[in-house]
Structures are given as structure tokens and as C-alpha cells.
XYZ file of N, CA, C and O in Angstrom:
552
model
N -0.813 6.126 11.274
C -2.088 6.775 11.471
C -2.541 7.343 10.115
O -1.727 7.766 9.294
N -3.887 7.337 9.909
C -4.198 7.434 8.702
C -4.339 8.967 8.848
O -4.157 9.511 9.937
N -4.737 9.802 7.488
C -5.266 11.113 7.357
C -6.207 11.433 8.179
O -6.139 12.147 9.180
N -7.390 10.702 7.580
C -9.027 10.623 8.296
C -8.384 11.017 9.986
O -8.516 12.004 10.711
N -7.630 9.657 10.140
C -7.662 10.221 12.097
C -7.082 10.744 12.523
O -7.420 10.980 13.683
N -5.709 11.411 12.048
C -5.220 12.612 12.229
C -6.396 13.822 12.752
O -6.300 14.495 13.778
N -7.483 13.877 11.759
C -7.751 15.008 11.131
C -9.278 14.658 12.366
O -9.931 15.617 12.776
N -9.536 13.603 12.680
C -10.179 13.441 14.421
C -9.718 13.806 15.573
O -10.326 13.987 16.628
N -8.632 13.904 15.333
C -8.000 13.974 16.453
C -7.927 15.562 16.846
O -7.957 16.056 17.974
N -7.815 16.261 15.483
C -7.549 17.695 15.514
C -9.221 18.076 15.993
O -9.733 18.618 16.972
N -9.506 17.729 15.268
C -11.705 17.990 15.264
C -11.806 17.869 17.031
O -12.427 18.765 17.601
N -11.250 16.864 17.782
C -10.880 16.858 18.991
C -10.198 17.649 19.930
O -10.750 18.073 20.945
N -9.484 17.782 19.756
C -8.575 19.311 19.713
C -9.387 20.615 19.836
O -9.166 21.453 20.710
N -10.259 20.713 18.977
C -11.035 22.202 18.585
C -11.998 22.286 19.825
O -12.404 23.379 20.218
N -12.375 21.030 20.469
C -13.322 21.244 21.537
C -12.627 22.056 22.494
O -13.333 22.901 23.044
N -11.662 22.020 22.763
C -10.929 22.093 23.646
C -10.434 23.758 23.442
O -9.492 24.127 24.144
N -10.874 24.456 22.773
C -10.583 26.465 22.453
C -11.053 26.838 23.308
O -12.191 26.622 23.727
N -9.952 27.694 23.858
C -10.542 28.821 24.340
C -10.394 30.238 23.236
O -9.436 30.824 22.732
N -11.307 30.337 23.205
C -11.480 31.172 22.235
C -12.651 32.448 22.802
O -13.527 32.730 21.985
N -12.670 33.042 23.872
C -13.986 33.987 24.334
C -14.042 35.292 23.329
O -15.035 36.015 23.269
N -13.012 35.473 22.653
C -12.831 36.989 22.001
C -13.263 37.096 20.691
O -13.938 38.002 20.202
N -12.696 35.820 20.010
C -12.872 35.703 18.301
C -13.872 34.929 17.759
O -14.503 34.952 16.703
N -13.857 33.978 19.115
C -15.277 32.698 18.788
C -15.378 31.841 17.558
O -16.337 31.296 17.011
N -13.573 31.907 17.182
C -13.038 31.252 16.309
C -11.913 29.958 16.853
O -10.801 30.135 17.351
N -12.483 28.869 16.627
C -12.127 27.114 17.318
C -11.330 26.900 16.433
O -11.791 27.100 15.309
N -9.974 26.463 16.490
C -9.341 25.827 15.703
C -8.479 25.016 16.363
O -7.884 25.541 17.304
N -8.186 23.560 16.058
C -7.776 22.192 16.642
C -6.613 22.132 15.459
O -6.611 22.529 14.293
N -5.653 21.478 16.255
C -4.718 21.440 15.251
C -4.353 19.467 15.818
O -4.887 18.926 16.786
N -3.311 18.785 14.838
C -3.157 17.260 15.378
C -1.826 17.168 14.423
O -1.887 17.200 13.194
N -0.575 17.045 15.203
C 0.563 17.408 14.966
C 1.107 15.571 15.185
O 0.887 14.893 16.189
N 1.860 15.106 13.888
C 2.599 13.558 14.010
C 3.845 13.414 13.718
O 4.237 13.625 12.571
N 4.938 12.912 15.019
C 6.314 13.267 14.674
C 6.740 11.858 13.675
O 6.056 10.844 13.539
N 7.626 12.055 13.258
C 8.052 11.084 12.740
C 8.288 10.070 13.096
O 8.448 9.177 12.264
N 8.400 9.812 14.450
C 8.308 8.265 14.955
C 6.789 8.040 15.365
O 6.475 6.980 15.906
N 6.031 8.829 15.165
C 4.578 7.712 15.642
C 3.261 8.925 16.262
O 2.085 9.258 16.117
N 4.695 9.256 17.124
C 3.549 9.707 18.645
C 2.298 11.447 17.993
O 2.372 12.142 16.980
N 1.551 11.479 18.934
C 0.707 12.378 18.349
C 0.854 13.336 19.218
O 1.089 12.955 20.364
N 0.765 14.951 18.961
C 0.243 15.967 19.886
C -0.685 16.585 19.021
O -0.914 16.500 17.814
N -1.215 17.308 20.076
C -2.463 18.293 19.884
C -2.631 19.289 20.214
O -2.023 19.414 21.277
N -3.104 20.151 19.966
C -3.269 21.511 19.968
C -4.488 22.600 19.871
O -5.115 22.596 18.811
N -4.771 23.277 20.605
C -6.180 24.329 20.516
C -5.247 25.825 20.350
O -4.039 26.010 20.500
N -6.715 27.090 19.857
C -6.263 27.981 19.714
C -6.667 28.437 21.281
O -7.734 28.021 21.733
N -5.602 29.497 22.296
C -5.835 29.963 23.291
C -5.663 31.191 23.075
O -4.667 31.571 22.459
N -6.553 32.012 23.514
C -6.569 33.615 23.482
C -6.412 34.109 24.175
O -6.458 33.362 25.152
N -6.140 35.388 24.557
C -5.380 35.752 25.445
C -6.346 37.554 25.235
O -6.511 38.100 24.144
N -6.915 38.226 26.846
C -7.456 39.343 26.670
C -6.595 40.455 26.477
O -6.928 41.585 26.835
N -5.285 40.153 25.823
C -4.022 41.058 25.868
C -3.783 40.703 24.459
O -2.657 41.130 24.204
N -4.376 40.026 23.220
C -4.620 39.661 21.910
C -2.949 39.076 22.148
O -2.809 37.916 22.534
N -1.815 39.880 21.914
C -0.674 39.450 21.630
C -0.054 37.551 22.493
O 0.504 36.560 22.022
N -0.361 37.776 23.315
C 0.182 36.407 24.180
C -0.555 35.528 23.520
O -0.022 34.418 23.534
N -1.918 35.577 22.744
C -2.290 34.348 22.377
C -1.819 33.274 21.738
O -0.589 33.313 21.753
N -2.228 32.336 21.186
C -1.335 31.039 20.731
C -2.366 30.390 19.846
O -3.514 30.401 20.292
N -2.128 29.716 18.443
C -2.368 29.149 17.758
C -2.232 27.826 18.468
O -1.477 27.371 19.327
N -3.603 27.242 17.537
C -3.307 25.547 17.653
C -2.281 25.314 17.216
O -1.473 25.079 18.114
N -1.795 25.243 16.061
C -0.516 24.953 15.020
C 0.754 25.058 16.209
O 1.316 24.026 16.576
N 1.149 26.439 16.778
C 2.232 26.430 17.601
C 1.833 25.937 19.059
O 2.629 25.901 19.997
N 0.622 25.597 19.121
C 0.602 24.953 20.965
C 1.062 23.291 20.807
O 1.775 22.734 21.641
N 0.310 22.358 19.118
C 0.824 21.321 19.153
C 2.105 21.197 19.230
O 2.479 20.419 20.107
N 3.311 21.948 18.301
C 4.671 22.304 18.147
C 5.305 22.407 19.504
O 6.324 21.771 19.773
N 4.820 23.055 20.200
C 5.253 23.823 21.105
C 5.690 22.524 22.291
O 6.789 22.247 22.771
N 4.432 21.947 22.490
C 4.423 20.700 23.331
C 4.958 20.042 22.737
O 5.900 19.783 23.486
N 5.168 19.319 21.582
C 6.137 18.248 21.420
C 7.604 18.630 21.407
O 8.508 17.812 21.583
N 7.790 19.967 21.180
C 9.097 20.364 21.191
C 9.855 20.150 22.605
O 11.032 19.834 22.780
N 8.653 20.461 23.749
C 9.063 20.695 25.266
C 9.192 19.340 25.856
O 9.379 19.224 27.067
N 9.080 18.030 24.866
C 9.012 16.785 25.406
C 10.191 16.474 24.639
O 10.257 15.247 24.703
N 11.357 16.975 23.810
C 12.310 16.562 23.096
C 11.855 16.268 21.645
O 12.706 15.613 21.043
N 10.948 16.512 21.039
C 10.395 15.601 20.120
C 10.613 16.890 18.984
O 10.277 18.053 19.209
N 11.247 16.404 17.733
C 12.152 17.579 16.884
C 11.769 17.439 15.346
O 11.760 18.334 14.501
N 11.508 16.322 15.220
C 10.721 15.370 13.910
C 9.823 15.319 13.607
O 9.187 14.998 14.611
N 8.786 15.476 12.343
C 7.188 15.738 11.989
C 7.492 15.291 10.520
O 8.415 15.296 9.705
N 6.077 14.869 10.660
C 5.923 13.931 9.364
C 4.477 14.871 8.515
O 4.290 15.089 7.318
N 3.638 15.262 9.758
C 2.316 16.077 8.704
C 1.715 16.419 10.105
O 2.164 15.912 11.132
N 0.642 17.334 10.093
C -0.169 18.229 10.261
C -1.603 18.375 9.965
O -2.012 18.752 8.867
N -2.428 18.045 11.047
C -4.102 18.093 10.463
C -4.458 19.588 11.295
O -4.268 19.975 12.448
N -5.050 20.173 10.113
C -5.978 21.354 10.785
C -6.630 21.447 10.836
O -7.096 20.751 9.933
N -8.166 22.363 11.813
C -9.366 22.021 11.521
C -9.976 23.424 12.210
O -9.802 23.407 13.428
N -10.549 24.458 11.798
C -10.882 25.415 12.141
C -12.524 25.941 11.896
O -13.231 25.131 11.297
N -13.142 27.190 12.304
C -14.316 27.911 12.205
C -14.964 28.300 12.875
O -14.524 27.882 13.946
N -16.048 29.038 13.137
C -16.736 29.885 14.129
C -17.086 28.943 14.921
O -17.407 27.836 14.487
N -17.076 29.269 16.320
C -17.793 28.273 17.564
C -19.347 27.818 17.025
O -20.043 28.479 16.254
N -19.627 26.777 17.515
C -20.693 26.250 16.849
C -21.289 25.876 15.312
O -22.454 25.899 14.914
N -20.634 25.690 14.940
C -20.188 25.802 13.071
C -20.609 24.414 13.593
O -20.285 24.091 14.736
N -21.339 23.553 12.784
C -21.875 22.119 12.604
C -20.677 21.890 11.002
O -19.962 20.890 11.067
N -20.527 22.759 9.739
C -19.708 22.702 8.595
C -18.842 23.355 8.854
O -19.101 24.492 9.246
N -17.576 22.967 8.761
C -16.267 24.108 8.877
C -15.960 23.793 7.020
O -16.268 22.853 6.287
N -15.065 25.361 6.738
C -14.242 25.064 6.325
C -12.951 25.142 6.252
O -12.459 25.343 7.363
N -11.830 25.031 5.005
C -10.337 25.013 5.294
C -9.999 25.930 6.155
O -10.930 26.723 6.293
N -9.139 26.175 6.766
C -8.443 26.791 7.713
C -7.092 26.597 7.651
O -6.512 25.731 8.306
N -6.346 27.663 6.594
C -5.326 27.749 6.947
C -4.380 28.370 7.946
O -4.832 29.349 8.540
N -2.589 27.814 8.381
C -2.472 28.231 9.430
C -1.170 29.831 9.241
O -0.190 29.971 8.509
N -1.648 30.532 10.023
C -1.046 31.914 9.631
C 0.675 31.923 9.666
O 1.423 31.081 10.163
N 0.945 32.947 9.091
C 2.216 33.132 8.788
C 3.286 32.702 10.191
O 4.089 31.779 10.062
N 3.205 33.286 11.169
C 3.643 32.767 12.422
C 4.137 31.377 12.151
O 5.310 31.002 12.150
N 2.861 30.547 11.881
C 2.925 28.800 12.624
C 3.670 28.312 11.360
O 4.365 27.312 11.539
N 3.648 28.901 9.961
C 4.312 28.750 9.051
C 5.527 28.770 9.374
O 6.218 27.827 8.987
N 6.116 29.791 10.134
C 7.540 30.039 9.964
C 8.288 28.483 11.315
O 9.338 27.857 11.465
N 7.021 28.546 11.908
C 7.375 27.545 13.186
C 7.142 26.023 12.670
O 7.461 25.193 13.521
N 6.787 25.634 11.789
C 6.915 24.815 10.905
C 8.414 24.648 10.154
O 9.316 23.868 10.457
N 8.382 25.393 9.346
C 9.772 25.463 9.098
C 11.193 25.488 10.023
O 12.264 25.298 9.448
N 11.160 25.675 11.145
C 12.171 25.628 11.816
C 12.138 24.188 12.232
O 13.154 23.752 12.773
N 11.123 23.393 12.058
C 11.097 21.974 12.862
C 10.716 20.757 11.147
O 10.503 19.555 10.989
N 10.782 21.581 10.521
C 10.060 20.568 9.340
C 10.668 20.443 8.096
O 10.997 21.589 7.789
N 11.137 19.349 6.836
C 11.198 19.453 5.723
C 10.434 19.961 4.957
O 9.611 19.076 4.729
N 10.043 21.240 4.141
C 9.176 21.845 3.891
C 8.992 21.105 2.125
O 8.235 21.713 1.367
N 9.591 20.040 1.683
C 9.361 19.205 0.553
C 8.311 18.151 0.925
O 7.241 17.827 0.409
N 8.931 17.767 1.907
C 7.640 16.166 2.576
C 7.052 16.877 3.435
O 5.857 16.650 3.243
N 7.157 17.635 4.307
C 6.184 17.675 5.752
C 4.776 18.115 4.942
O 4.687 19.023 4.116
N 3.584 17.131 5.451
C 2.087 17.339 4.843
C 1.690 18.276 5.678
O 1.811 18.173 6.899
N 1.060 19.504 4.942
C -0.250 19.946 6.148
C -1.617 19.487 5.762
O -1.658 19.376 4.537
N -2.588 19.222 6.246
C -3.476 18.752 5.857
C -4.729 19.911 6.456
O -4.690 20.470 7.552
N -5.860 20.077 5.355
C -6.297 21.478 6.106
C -7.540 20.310 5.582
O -7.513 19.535 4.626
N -8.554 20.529 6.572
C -9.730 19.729 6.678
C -10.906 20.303 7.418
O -10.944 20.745 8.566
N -12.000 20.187 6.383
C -13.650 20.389 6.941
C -13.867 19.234 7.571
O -14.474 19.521 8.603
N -13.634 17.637 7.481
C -14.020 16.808 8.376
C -13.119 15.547 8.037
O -12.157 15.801 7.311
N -13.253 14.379 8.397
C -12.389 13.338 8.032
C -12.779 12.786 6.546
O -12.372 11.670 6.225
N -13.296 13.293 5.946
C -13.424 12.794 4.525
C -13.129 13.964 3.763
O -12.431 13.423 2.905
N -13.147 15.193 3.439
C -13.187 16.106 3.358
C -11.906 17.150 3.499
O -11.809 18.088 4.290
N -11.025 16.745 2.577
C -9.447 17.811 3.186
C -8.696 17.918 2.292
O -8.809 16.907 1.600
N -7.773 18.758 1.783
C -6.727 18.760 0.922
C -5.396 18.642 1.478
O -5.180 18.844 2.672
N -4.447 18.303 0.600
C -2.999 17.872 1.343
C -1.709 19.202 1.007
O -1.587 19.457 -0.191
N -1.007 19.825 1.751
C 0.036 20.531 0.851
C 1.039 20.223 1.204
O 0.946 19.306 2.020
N 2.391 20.637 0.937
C 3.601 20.744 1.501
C 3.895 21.751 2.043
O 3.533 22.724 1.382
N 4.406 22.009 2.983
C 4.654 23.341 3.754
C 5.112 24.707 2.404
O 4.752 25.865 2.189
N 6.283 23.521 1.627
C 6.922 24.386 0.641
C 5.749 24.933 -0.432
O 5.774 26.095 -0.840
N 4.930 24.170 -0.761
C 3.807 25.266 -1.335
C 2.639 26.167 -0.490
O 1.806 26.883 -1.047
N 2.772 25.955 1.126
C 2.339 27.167 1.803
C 3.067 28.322 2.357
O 2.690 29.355 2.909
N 4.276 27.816 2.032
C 5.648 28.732 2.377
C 6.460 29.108 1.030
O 7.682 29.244 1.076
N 5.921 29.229 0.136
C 7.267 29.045 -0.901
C 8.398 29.789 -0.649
O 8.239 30.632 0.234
N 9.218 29.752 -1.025
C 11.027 30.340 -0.470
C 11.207 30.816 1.182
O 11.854 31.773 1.607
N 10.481 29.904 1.879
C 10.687 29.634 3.254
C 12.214 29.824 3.694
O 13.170 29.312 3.113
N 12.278 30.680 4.864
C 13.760 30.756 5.467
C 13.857 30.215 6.398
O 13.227 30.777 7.294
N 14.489 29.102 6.791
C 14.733 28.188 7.961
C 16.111 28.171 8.278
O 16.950 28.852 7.688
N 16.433 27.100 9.562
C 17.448 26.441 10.127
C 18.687 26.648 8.918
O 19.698 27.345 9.008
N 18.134 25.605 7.519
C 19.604 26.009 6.601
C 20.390 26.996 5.995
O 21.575 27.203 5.737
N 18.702 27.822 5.787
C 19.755 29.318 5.602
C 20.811 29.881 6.447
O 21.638 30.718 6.086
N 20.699 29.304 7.694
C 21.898 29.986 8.901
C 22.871 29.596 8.714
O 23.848 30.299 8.969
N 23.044 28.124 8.112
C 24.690 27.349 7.801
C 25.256 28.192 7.388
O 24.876 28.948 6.494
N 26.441 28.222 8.060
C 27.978 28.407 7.381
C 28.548 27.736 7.175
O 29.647 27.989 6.682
């Protein structure tokens, strides 16, 4: 799957917010390493704390289907009705939930105003000295 449709898929995704509080849409489009795609909206919650990021609802669901492997990450965020978004990065939280499921050297995030339109990072330069899974080895 290319960038561009990743980053449709997320734009797809964003329809799908519930968002009544912040009136802030953000679609997320999550690709494991063998192929398959999930997706993700931001859901809010009138108790602020229970809410959920796109970033951890895509995670979340592929995790609950066995799926442990990720290759990159399209994001796509901005005010409800925004015709132009721009970047939208994803908060410290979905960062750290990234890292527990991701190589933070290769895993792409891709933060995108539209399918032409996006920059690429590595988790490890949105996380730098990220603490994950390996720090726990003994």
C-alpha cells in the first residue's frame, strides 16, 4: 500500500469522530507488517479521561485481533469541518503505545494534510530515547 492511500484511508477514518466536546477529527490508518490495515477515530468521552485517540483505537484493534507487527502509520487531524487540515501530531500517550508494539528505527509515522501533502518520521525521532519492551530485558 502506498503512502498516498494509507493516508485515505486515515482521511476516512476522521469521518468517522466522535468528537462533540473538542470538535477536533482525527483519523488515524495503522499497517501491520504483513499487509492488513486498521483504522482508527478519535472518541471522546463526557468524562474527558476515558477518551481514546485515533492512534491507540487503530493499535488497540489490531492488537485485540492478535496482530503485534507495524510497518507505518498515517495521521490526519483538525477542527470539524476544516476543508485544509494540517499536521497533526500524535500525543505522548500513543507515542509510548507505539513503542511498545513498534521498531522505533523503521516504524514510519506519516503525519498528513492530504494524500499529496505529508511528511515521514521515525517514531525514534518523535520519541527520542523512547522506553519500551527492551528496556525490561534481563
Amino acid at each position: 500500500m502506498t503512502r498516498s492511500e494509507l493516508i485515505s484511508h486515515a482521511l476516512q477514518a476522521r469521518k468517522k469522530s466522535y468528537s462533540p466536546y473538542s470538535h477536533f477529527q482525527v483519523g488515524a490508518a495503522l499497517l501491520s507488517k504483513d499487509g492488513k490495515l486498521y483504522t482508527g477515530c478519535n472518541i471522546e468521552n463526557a468524562g474527558y479521561t476515558p477518551s481514546n485517540c485515533a492512534e491507540r483505537t487503530a493499535f488497540f484493534k489490531a492488537v485485540s485481533e492478535g496482530v503485534k507487527e507495524f510497518s507505518c502509520i498515517a495521521i490526519v487531524g483538525g477542527p470539524e469541518g476544516a476543508q485544509a487540515l494540517d499536521l497533526c501530531a500524535p500525543c505522548g500517550v500513543c507515542r509510548q503505545v507505539m513503542m511498545e508494539f513498534c521498531d522505533p528505527k523503521t516504524f514510519e509515522v506519516i503525519l498528513a494534510k492530504d494524500p499529496e501533502h505529508y511528511e515521514v518520521f521515525t517514531l525514534e525521532q518523535i520519541l527520542p530515547m523512547g522506553f519500551g519492551p527492551k528496556d525490561l530485558e534481563i
